[in-house]
Amino acid sequence: MWFRLDLRTLDNPALWEASQNGPVIPIFIWSPNEEDIMPGAASRWWLHHSLEKLGAKLRELGGKLILRSGKSLQNLKSLAKNTGARAVYWNRRYEPLIQKRDDKIEDELKKIGLEVKVFKANLLAEPSEVENKSGLPFKVFTPFWKQCLKQLNTEKPLQPPINFEKRELEPESCNLSELNLKPNHNWAQGLEQEWNPGESNAHLNLKLFINEALKKYTEARNFPDCLGTSRLSPYLRFGEISPKQIWHAIEESGEENWKESQYLTEIGWREFGYHLLYHFPHTISEPLRPAFNRFEWTDNSDHLRAWQQGQTGYPLVDAGMRELWATGWMHNRVRMVVASFLVKHLLIDWRHGAEWFWDTLVDADLASNTQGWQWTAGCGADAAPYFRIFNPVTQSKKFDPAGSYIHRWVPELRGLKPPYLFEPWNAIDIELSAAGIRLGQNYPYPIVDHSKARIRALKAYEKIKK
Ligand SMILES: Cc1cc2nc3c(=O)[nH]c(=O)nc-3n(C[C@H](O)[C@H](O)[C@H](O)COP(=O)(O)OP(=O)(O)OC[C@H]3O[C@@H](n4cnc5c(N)ncnc54)[C@H](O)[C@@H]3O)c2cc1C
């Protein structure tokens, strides 16, 4: 059983089926050079812990996770040769280069007489099986999700396997630390405090979310300072929990109209991201709407740095960017605001933003990240219209009315209350000095003026409309 982004023992079709057919030898191969984009630092941190937890879980079940690094094909071939394995099982991935690699590996393994079995595990619907009436992929979410709901076959999640290969001489495996996944600077301390990766923790989080937050999700999910969302994204990303398990837990929660619930609709957006990635693989680096190839992005490294460091002078944007740096995660509402600020206020190419998120998010996922950025920039499927430009001040008034989220992440503004907290440059000097704020010294002036930036963005957009 070749583990990849399915680091769980429950509801793992490849693991389950393999164990039905004989004793299983579980292996994980760290092969970053084979990925479409090398995993970022936050993802590597998560992966380290996830593998640690998976190794422990498999030991409880009587198995031993073999860890290797290097070329996947070579490692699989040599393991099969050394152990006499007859078949290789894995769960499907959908990233373009990975798909090509997997097809090649399947061919090569079959050539040497091994049986290969591949399963759907990390999506509710196979992207290749959902199509519109004309037989084409969907580009709009609502009909896509409607069609998925019609087609879904959500049998009960699978049990853990109990059939592992026992042998006197264990196959060669490296130590987890030899994979060098954990960064050696102290930035990761924030992640250690914030997160508990692993399958069991995924289920604990899901339970907590269903008991405490599911009922209020539709409203609360927009407020970044309340525990209104499930925070399951990194667990889903590494396959520590499956969407099918979530689906069944929501069904069993007793929630009315659970199938149409906002929460499952968000799981649907995740599916939509994979659907787009599968059918339009070029969107990892190119806009889905070709007109955006002509868009005149600006190249301003000072602005990009100010955005990355949470020093734009717009408190909500800065709070989000600092939350990301400190915890490896950012609330969805704030992701939309900071992303919009980068592409519309600063006119910086969405690919720079996607790259930064890729490195710093613990849930960095090629499908959701690409879709999130293209949606915000207006160049993706079913995207926010380019002319709709989030005003970061209005967004803070609406979604952080007491300013508690900004106070948490931008401590130098703690002395300032709403409404000036949302736009410190409009506060009178007396207010600012009472709050200990010296604009331009301990908190920046806004790096762009909202109204002017808005007009500039609209003008840039007009050019590609022609
Ligand atoms: C610019 C931008 C970049 C993003 N990059 C990523 C990314 O790299 N990885 C990632 O998992 N999500 C990404 N998202 C989507 C979304 O912000 C996160 O999935 C969500 O914030 C995760 O928090 P949660 O688990 O508490 O979500 P919940 O609200 O509890 O939602 C449950 C699950 O549904 C899925 N989901 C929710 N919202 C979305 C969405 N808008 N698009 C796709 N799936 C969604 C996630 O898997 C999430 O865990 C991005 C959004 C934007 C605007």
Coordinates of C-alpha atoms and ligand atoms in Angstrom, one line a residue:
M1 CA 0.0 0.0 0.0
W2 CA 1.6 3.2 -1.2
F3 CA 0.5 6.1 1.1
R4 CA 0.4 9.5 -0.5
L5 CA -2.2 12.2 0.5
D6 CA -4.3 9.7 2.3
L7 CA -2.6 9.5 5.6
R8 CA -5.3 7.7 7.5
T9 CA -6.2 4.1 8.4
L10 CA -10.0 4.6 8.5
D11 CA -12.0 4.9 5.3
N12 CA -8.9 4.3 3.2
P13 CA -10.1 2.3 0.1
A14 CA -6.6 1.3 -1.1
L15 CA -5.5 0.2 2.4
W16 CA -8.8 -1.6 3.0
E17 CA -8.8 -3.5 -0.3
A18 CA -5.1 -4.4 0.0
S19 CA -5.7 -5.9 3.4
Q20 CA -8.6 -7.9 2.0
N21 CA -6.3 -9.5 -0.5
G22 CA -3.3 -10.4 1.7
P23 CA -0.9 -9.1 4.3
V24 CA -0.1 -5.4 3.7
I25 CA 3.3 -3.6 3.6
P26 CA 2.6 0.2 4.0
I27 CA 5.1 2.6 2.4
F28 CA 5.4 6.3 2.1
I29 CA 7.9 7.8 -0.3
W30 CA 9.1 11.4 0.0
S31 CA 9.7 12.5 -3.6
P32 CA 9.3 16.3 -3.7
N33 CA 10.9 16.6 -7.1
E34 CA 8.0 14.6 -8.6
E35 CA 5.4 17.1 -7.3
D36 CA 3.8 19.8 -9.6
I37 CA 5.1 22.3 -7.1
M38 CA 7.6 21.4 -4.3
P39 CA 5.6 21.4 -1.0
G40 CA 6.0 24.5 1.0
A41 CA 7.5 24.9 4.5
A42 CA 4.2 24.8 6.4
S43 CA 3.0 21.7 4.5
R44 CA 6.3 19.9 5.1
W45 CA 5.9 20.6 8.9
W46 CA 2.4 19.2 8.8
L47 CA 3.5 16.2 6.8
H48 CA 6.3 15.4 9.3
H49 CA 3.7 15.1 12.1
S50 CA 1.1 13.4 10.0
L51 CA 3.6 10.6 9.2
E52 CA 4.6 10.3 12.8
K53 CA 0.9 9.9 13.8
L54 CA 0.2 7.5 10.9
G55 CA 3.3 5.4 11.8
A56 CA 2.0 5.1 15.4
K57 CA -1.6 4.2 14.3
L58 CA -0.3 1.5 11.9
R59 CA 1.9 0.1 14.8
E60 CA -1.3 -0.2 16.9
L61 CA -2.9 -2.2 14.1
G62 CA 0.2 -4.4 13.8
G63 CA 1.8 -2.8 10.8
K64 CA 5.0 -0.8 10.2
L65 CA 5.1 2.2 7.9
I66 CA 8.2 2.0 5.7
L67 CA 9.6 5.5 4.9
R68 CA 11.7 6.1 1.9
S69 CA 12.9 9.1 -0.1
G70 CA 13.8 9.5 -3.8
K71 CA 12.2 8.2 -6.9
S72 CA 8.9 6.6 -6.3
L73 CA 9.1 4.0 -9.1
Q74 CA 12.5 2.8 -8.0
N75 CA 11.4 2.5 -4.4
L76 CA 8.3 0.7 -5.2
K77 CA 10.1 -1.7 -7.5
S78 CA 12.8 -2.5 -5.0
L79 CA 10.4 -2.9 -2.2
A80 CA 8.3 -5.3 -4.2
K81 CA 11.4 -7.3 -5.2
N82 CA 12.7 -7.5 -1.7
T83 CA 9.4 -8.5 -0.1
G84 CA 7.9 -10.6 -2.9
A85 CA 4.8 -8.3 -3.0
R86 CA 2.4 -9.2 -5.8
A87 CA 0.4 -6.0 -6.1
V88 CA 0.6 -2.3 -5.4
Y89 CA -2.4 -0.4 -4.2
W90 CA -2.9 3.4 -4.0
N91 CA -5.5 6.2 -3.8
R92 CA -5.8 8.6 -6.7
R93 CA -4.3 12.1 -6.9
Y94 CA -5.4 14.7 -9.4
E95 CA -2.5 17.2 -9.8
P96 CA -1.4 17.2 -13.5
L97 CA 2.3 16.1 -13.1
I98 CA 1.4 13.6 -10.4
Q99 CA -1.3 12.0 -12.7
K100 CA 1.3 11.6 -15.5
R101 CA 3.8 10.1 -13.0
D102 CA 1.2 7.7 -11.6
D103 CA 0.2 6.5 -15.1
K104 CA 3.8 5.9 -15.9
I105 CA 4.4 4.0 -12.6
E106 CA 1.3 1.9 -13.2
D107 CA 2.6 0.9 -16.6
E108 CA 6.1 0.1 -15.4
L109 CA 4.9 -1.9 -12.4
K110 CA 2.5 -3.9 -14.7
K111 CA 5.4 -4.6 -17.1
I112 CA 7.2 -6.4 -14.3
G113 CA 4.2 -8.5 -13.5
L114 CA 2.8 -6.6 -10.5
E115 CA -0.9 -6.0 -10.2
V116 CA -1.8 -2.3 -9.7
K117 CA -5.1 -1.1 -8.1
V118 CA -6.1 2.6 -7.8
F119 CA -9.0 4.0 -5.8
K120 CA -11.0 7.1 -5.2
A121 CA -10.5 8.2 -1.7
N122 CA -10.1 12.0 -1.2
L123 CA -13.1 13.3 -3.2
L124 CA -16.8 12.6 -3.1
A125 CA -17.0 12.6 -6.9
E126 CA -14.4 11.7 -9.5
P127 CA -13.8 14.8 -11.6
S128 CA -13.8 12.7 -14.8
E129 CA -17.3 11.5 -14.0
V130 CA -19.2 14.8 -13.4
E131 CA -20.2 16.6 -16.6
N132 CA -22.9 18.9 -17.8
K133 CA -25.6 18.0 -20.3
S134 CA -23.3 18.6 -23.3
G135 CA -20.7 16.3 -21.8
L136 CA -18.4 19.1 -20.8
P137 CA -16.8 20.0 -17.5
F138 CA -18.7 22.6 -15.4
K139 CA -17.3 26.1 -15.0
V140 CA -20.0 27.3 -12.6
F141 CA -20.3 26.0 -9.1
T142 CA -24.0 25.8 -8.4
P143 CA -25.0 23.4 -11.3
F144 CA -21.7 21.5 -10.7
W145 CA -22.7 20.8 -7.1
K146 CA -26.3 20.0 -8.0
Q147 CA -25.1 17.4 -10.4
C148 CA -22.7 16.0 -7.9
L149 CA -25.5 15.7 -5.3
K150 CA -27.5 13.7 -7.9
Q151 CA -24.6 11.4 -8.7
L152 CA -23.0 10.8 -5.3
N153 CA -22.6 7.4 -4.0
T154 CA -21.7 7.8 -0.4
E155 CA -21.6 4.3 1.0
K156 CA -20.6 4.0 4.6
P157 CA -16.9 4.8 5.4
L158 CA -14.6 1.8 5.6
Q159 CA -13.2 0.2 8.7
P160 CA -9.5 0.1 9.5
P161 CA -7.6 -3.0 8.2
I162 CA -6.0 -5.5 10.4
N163 CA -4.0 -7.6 8.0
F164 CA -0.3 -6.6 8.0
E165 CA 2.7 -8.4 6.8
K166 CA 4.9 -9.7 9.6
R167 CA 8.4 -10.6 8.8
E168 CA 11.6 -11.3 10.7
L169 CA 13.6 -8.9 8.6
E170 CA 11.9 -5.6 8.2
P171 CA 12.2 -3.9 4.7
E172 CA 14.7 -1.1 4.7
S173 CA 13.2 2.2 6.0
C174 CA 14.7 5.6 6.9
N175 CA 13.9 7.5 10.1
L176 CA 11.3 10.2 9.9
S177 CA 13.9 12.9 10.8
E178 CA 16.0 11.8 7.8
L179 CA 13.3 13.1 5.5
N180 CA 14.2 16.6 6.8
L181 CA 10.7 17.9 6.6
K182 CA 10.7 20.1 9.6
P183 CA 12.1 23.6 9.1
N184 CA 15.0 24.4 11.4
H185 CA 14.1 28.0 12.2
N186 CA 11.8 29.0 15.1
W187 CA 8.9 30.0 12.9
A188 CA 7.5 26.5 13.3
Q189 CA 6.9 27.1 17.0
G190 CA 3.7 28.9 16.2
L191 CA 2.5 25.9 14.2
E192 CA 3.4 23.5 17.1
Q193 CA 1.2 25.6 19.5
E194 CA -1.7 25.9 17.1
W195 CA -2.1 22.4 15.6
N196 CA -2.3 18.8 16.4
P197 CA -2.0 16.9 13.1
G198 CA -3.2 13.3 12.7
E199 CA -6.2 11.2 12.0
S200 CA -7.5 11.0 15.6
N201 CA -7.3 14.8 16.0
A202 CA -9.1 15.3 12.7
H203 CA -12.0 13.3 14.1
L204 CA -11.9 15.2 17.5
N205 CA -12.1 18.5 15.6
L206 CA -15.0 17.3 13.5
K207 CA -16.9 16.2 16.6
L208 CA -16.2 19.5 18.3
F209 CA -17.3 21.4 15.3
I210 CA -20.6 19.4 15.0
N211 CA -21.4 19.8 18.7
E212 CA -20.4 23.4 19.1
A213 CA -20.6 25.3 15.7
L214 CA -22.4 23.4 13.0
K215 CA -25.8 25.0 13.8
K216 CA -24.5 28.5 13.6
Y217 CA -22.1 27.9 10.7
T218 CA -24.0 29.8 8.0
E219 CA -23.7 33.1 9.9
A220 CA -20.6 32.5 12.1
R221 CA -18.4 31.3 9.3
N222 CA -17.8 34.9 8.2
F223 CA -16.5 36.2 11.5
P224 CA -12.8 35.6 11.8
D225 CA -12.6 36.0 15.5
C226 CA -15.1 33.3 16.5
L227 CA -14.7 29.6 16.2
G228 CA -17.3 29.4 13.5
T229 CA -15.6 27.1 11.0
S230 CA -14.3 23.5 11.3
R231 CA -10.6 24.2 10.7
L232 CA -10.4 20.8 9.0
S233 CA -8.7 22.0 5.9
P234 CA -5.1 20.8 6.7
Y235 CA -6.5 17.4 7.8
L236 CA -8.5 17.1 4.5
R237 CA -5.4 18.2 2.6
F238 CA -3.3 15.4 3.9
G239 CA -6.1 12.9 3.8
E240 CA -6.2 12.4 7.5
I241 CA -10.0 12.5 7.2
S242 CA -12.0 11.9 4.1
P243 CA -14.9 14.0 2.7
K244 CA -17.0 10.9 2.9
Q245 CA -16.4 10.6 6.6
I246 CA -17.4 14.3 7.0
W247 CA -20.5 13.7 4.8
H248 CA -21.7 10.9 7.0
A249 CA -20.9 12.7 10.3
I250 CA -23.1 15.6 9.1
E251 CA -25.8 13.2 8.0
E252 CA -25.8 11.6 11.5
S253 CA -25.7 15.0 13.2
G254 CA -29.5 15.2 12.9
E255 CA -29.2 18.6 11.2
E256 CA -32.3 19.5 9.2
N257 CA -31.8 19.6 5.4
W258 CA -28.2 18.5 6.0
K259 CA -27.6 17.7 2.4
E260 CA -28.2 21.4 1.4
S261 CA -26.3 22.7 4.4
Q262 CA -23.9 25.5 3.9
Y263 CA -21.2 23.3 5.4
L264 CA -21.5 20.6 2.8
T265 CA -21.7 23.2 0.2
E266 CA -18.2 24.4 1.2
I267 CA -17.0 20.8 1.0
G268 CA -18.6 21.0 -2.5
W269 CA -16.3 24.0 -3.3
R270 CA -13.4 21.8 -2.5
E271 CA -14.7 19.3 -5.0
F272 CA -15.2 22.0 -7.5
G273 CA -11.5 23.1 -7.2
Y274 CA -10.4 19.5 -8.0
H275 CA -12.9 19.4 -10.9
L276 CA -11.3 22.5 -12.3
L277 CA -7.7 21.4 -11.7
Y278 CA -8.4 18.1 -13.4
H279 CA -10.1 19.5 -16.5
F280 CA -8.1 22.7 -16.8
P281 CA -4.6 21.8 -15.5
H282 CA -2.9 24.8 -17.0
T283 CA -4.7 27.0 -14.4
I284 CA -2.0 26.3 -11.9
S285 CA 0.0 28.9 -13.6
E286 CA -2.3 30.5 -16.2
P287 CA -5.6 32.3 -15.9
L288 CA -8.7 30.3 -16.9
R289 CA -10.0 33.3 -18.7
P290 CA -7.5 34.0 -21.4
A291 CA -8.2 37.7 -21.5
F292 CA -6.3 38.0 -18.2
N293 CA -3.1 37.0 -20.0
R294 CA -3.0 40.6 -21.2
F295 CA -3.6 42.1 -17.7
E296 CA -1.0 44.7 -16.8
W297 CA 0.2 43.6 -13.4
T298 CA 2.6 45.9 -11.5
D299 CA 6.0 44.8 -10.3
N300 CA 6.5 46.3 -6.9
S301 CA 8.6 44.3 -4.5
D302 CA 8.2 46.8 -1.6
H303 CA 4.4 46.4 -1.8
L304 CA 4.6 42.6 -2.0
R305 CA 6.9 42.5 1.0
A306 CA 4.6 44.9 3.0
W307 CA 1.7 42.6 2.2
Q308 CA 3.6 39.4 3.2
Q309 CA 4.7 41.0 6.4
G310 CA 1.4 42.4 7.4
Q311 CA 2.6 46.0 7.1
T312 CA 0.1 47.5 4.6
G313 CA -1.4 50.0 7.0
Y314 CA -4.8 48.4 6.5
P315 CA -5.5 46.7 9.9
L316 CA -7.7 43.8 8.7
V317 CA -5.2 42.9 5.9
D318 CA -2.3 43.1 8.3
A319 CA -4.1 41.0 10.9
G320 CA -4.8 38.2 8.3
M321 CA -1.2 38.2 7.0
R322 CA 0.2 38.0 10.5
E323 CA -2.3 35.2 11.5
L324 CA -1.0 33.3 8.5
W325 CA 2.6 33.7 9.5
A326 CA 2.0 32.9 13.1
T327 CA -0.3 29.9 12.7
G328 CA 0.0 28.6 9.1
W329 CA -3.7 29.3 8.6
M330 CA -6.0 32.2 7.8
H331 CA -9.8 32.5 8.1
N332 CA -11.6 32.3 4.7
R333 CA -13.2 35.7 4.9
V334 CA -9.8 37.3 5.5
R335 CA -8.1 35.2 2.8
M336 CA -10.6 36.8 0.4
V337 CA -9.8 40.3 1.7
V338 CA -6.0 40.0 1.7
A339 CA -6.0 38.3 -1.7
S340 CA -8.3 41.0 -3.2
F341 CA -6.0 43.6 -1.7
L342 CA -3.0 42.1 -3.4
V343 CA -4.5 41.8 -6.8
K344 CA -6.8 44.8 -6.9
H345 CA -5.4 47.4 -4.6
L346 CA -1.7 46.6 -5.3
L347 CA -2.2 45.2 -8.8
I348 CA 0.2 42.5 -8.0
D349 CA -0.1 39.3 -10.0
W350 CA -2.2 36.6 -8.2
R351 CA 0.6 34.1 -8.8
H352 CA 2.8 35.9 -6.3
G353 CA 0.0 35.6 -3.7
A354 CA -0.6 32.0 -4.5
E355 CA 3.1 31.3 -4.1
W356 CA 3.3 32.9 -0.7
F357 CA 0.2 31.0 0.5
W358 CA 1.7 27.8 -0.9
D359 CA 4.7 28.2 1.3
T360 CA 3.0 29.4 4.5
L361 CA -0.4 27.6 4.7
V362 CA -0.6 24.3 6.5
D363 CA -3.6 23.5 4.2
A364 CA -1.8 24.6 1.0
D365 CA -3.6 22.6 -1.7
L366 CA -3.1 23.0 -5.4
A367 CA -6.7 22.8 -6.3
S368 CA -8.2 25.1 -3.6
N369 CA -5.3 27.6 -3.6
T370 CA -5.4 28.0 -7.4
Q371 CA -9.2 28.3 -7.4
G372 CA -9.2 30.7 -4.4
W373 CA -6.7 33.0 -6.1
Q374 CA -8.2 32.9 -9.6
W375 CA -11.7 33.4 -8.0
T376 CA -10.5 36.5 -6.2
A377 CA -8.6 37.9 -9.1
G378 CA -11.6 37.5 -11.3
C379 CA -9.8 35.3 -13.9
G380 CA -11.1 31.9 -12.8
A381 CA -14.3 29.9 -13.1
D382 CA -17.4 31.4 -11.5
A383 CA -15.1 34.1 -10.2
A384 CA -15.9 37.3 -8.3
P385 CA -16.3 40.0 -10.9
Y386 CA -13.2 42.1 -11.3
F387 CA -15.1 45.3 -10.6
R388 CA -16.2 44.1 -7.2
I389 CA -13.4 45.3 -5.0
F390 CA -13.4 44.5 -1.3
N391 CA -13.0 47.6 0.8
P392 CA -10.9 46.4 3.7
V393 CA -12.3 49.0 6.0
T394 CA -15.9 48.1 5.3
Q395 CA -15.1 44.4 5.6
S396 CA -13.6 45.0 9.1
K397 CA -16.6 46.9 10.2
K398 CA -18.9 44.2 9.0
F399 CA -17.0 41.1 10.1
D400 CA -14.8 42.2 13.0
P401 CA -17.2 44.8 14.5
A402 CA -15.6 44.8 17.9
G403 CA -12.1 44.7 16.4
S404 CA -11.1 41.7 18.5
Y405 CA -9.5 39.9 15.5
I406 CA -7.4 42.9 14.6
H407 CA -6.5 43.5 18.3
R408 CA -5.3 39.9 18.5
W409 CA -3.0 40.0 15.5
V410 CA -2.0 43.6 15.4
P411 CA -1.1 44.3 19.0
E412 CA 0.3 47.8 18.4
L413 CA -3.3 48.9 17.6
R414 CA -4.7 47.5 20.9
G415 CA -5.2 51.0 22.3
L416 CA -7.4 52.0 19.5
K417 CA -11.2 51.2 19.4
P418 CA -13.6 50.9 16.4
P419 CA -14.3 52.7 14.2
Y420 CA -10.8 54.4 14.1
L421 CA -9.2 50.9 14.6
F422 CA -10.3 50.1 11.1
E423 CA -8.8 53.2 9.6
P424 CA -6.2 54.6 12.0
W425 CA -5.1 57.3 9.5
N426 CA -8.5 59.0 10.0
A427 CA -8.1 59.1 13.8
I428 CA -7.5 62.4 15.4
D429 CA -4.0 63.0 16.9
I430 CA -5.3 62.9 20.4
E431 CA -6.8 59.5 19.9
L432 CA -3.7 58.1 18.3
S433 CA -1.3 59.4 21.0
A434 CA -3.6 58.2 23.8
A435 CA -3.3 54.7 22.1
G436 CA 0.5 55.0 21.8
I437 CA 0.3 54.9 18.0
R438 CA 2.7 56.9 15.9
L439 CA 1.7 56.4 12.3
G440 CA 4.7 55.9 10.1
Q441 CA 6.7 54.8 13.1
N442 CA 5.1 51.9 15.0
Y443 CA 2.3 51.3 12.5
P444 CA 2.5 52.2 8.8
Y445 CA 0.4 54.7 6.9
P446 CA -1.7 52.9 4.3
I447 CA 0.6 51.9 1.4
V448 CA -2.1 52.9 -1.1
D449 CA -5.2 55.0 -0.9
H450 CA -8.3 52.8 -1.2
S451 CA -10.3 55.1 -3.6
K452 CA -7.3 55.8 -5.9
A453 CA -6.3 52.1 -5.9
R454 CA -9.9 51.2 -6.8
I455 CA -10.0 53.5 -9.8
R456 CA -6.5 52.3 -10.9
A457 CA -7.7 48.7 -10.8
L458 CA -10.9 49.4 -12.7
K459 CA -8.9 51.2 -15.4
A460 CA -6.5 48.2 -15.7
Y461 CA -9.5 45.9 -16.1
E462 CA -11.1 48.1 -18.7
K463 CA -8.0 47.6 -20.9
I464 CA -8.5 43.8 -21.1
K465 CA -12.2 44.0 -21.6
K466 CA -11.7 45.7 -25.0
Ligands
LIG1 C1 -7.1 33.1 -1.9 C2 -7.5 31.8 -1.3 C3 -6.7 30.8 -1.2 C4 -7.1 29.6 -0.6 N1 -6.2 28.5 -0.5 C5 -6.7 27.3 0.1 C6 -5.8 26.2 0.2 O1 -4.6 26.3 -0.2 N2 -6.2 25.1 0.8 C7 -7.5 25.0 1.2 O2 -7.9 23.9 1.8 N3 -8.4 26.0 1.1 C8 -8.0 27.2 0.5 N4 -8.9 28.2 0.4 C9 -10.3 28.0 0.8 C10 -10.7 28.3 2.2 O3 -10.2 29.5 2.6 C11 -10.2 27.3 3.2 O4 -10.6 26.0 2.8 C12 -10.9 27.4 4.6 O5 -10.6 28.7 5.1 C13 -10.4 26.4 5.5 O6 -10.9 26.6 6.8 P1 -12.0 25.6 7.5 O7 -11.4 24.2 7.4 O8 -12.3 26.1 8.8 O9 -13.2 25.7 6.5 P2 -14.8 25.4 6.8 O10 -15.5 26.6 6.6 O11 -15.0 24.6 8.0 O12 -15.1 24.5 5.5 C14 -15.0 23.0 5.5 C15 -14.0 22.6 4.4 O13 -14.6 22.9 3.2 C16 -13.6 23.3 2.2 N5 -13.7 24.7 1.9 C17 -14.3 25.7 2.6 N6 -14.3 26.8 1.9 C18 -13.7 26.5 0.7 C19 -13.4 27.3 -0.5 N7 -13.7 28.6 -0.6 N8 -12.8 26.7 -1.5 C20 -12.4 25.4 -1.5 N9 -12.7 24.6 -0.4 C21 -13.3 25.2 0.7 C22 -12.2 23.1 3.0 O14 -11.7 21.8 2.7 C23 -12.7 23.2 4.4 O15 -11.8 22.5 5.3 C24 -8.5 29.4 -0.1 C25 -9.3 30.5 -0.3 C26 -8.9 31.7 -0.8 C27 -9.8 32.9 -1.0

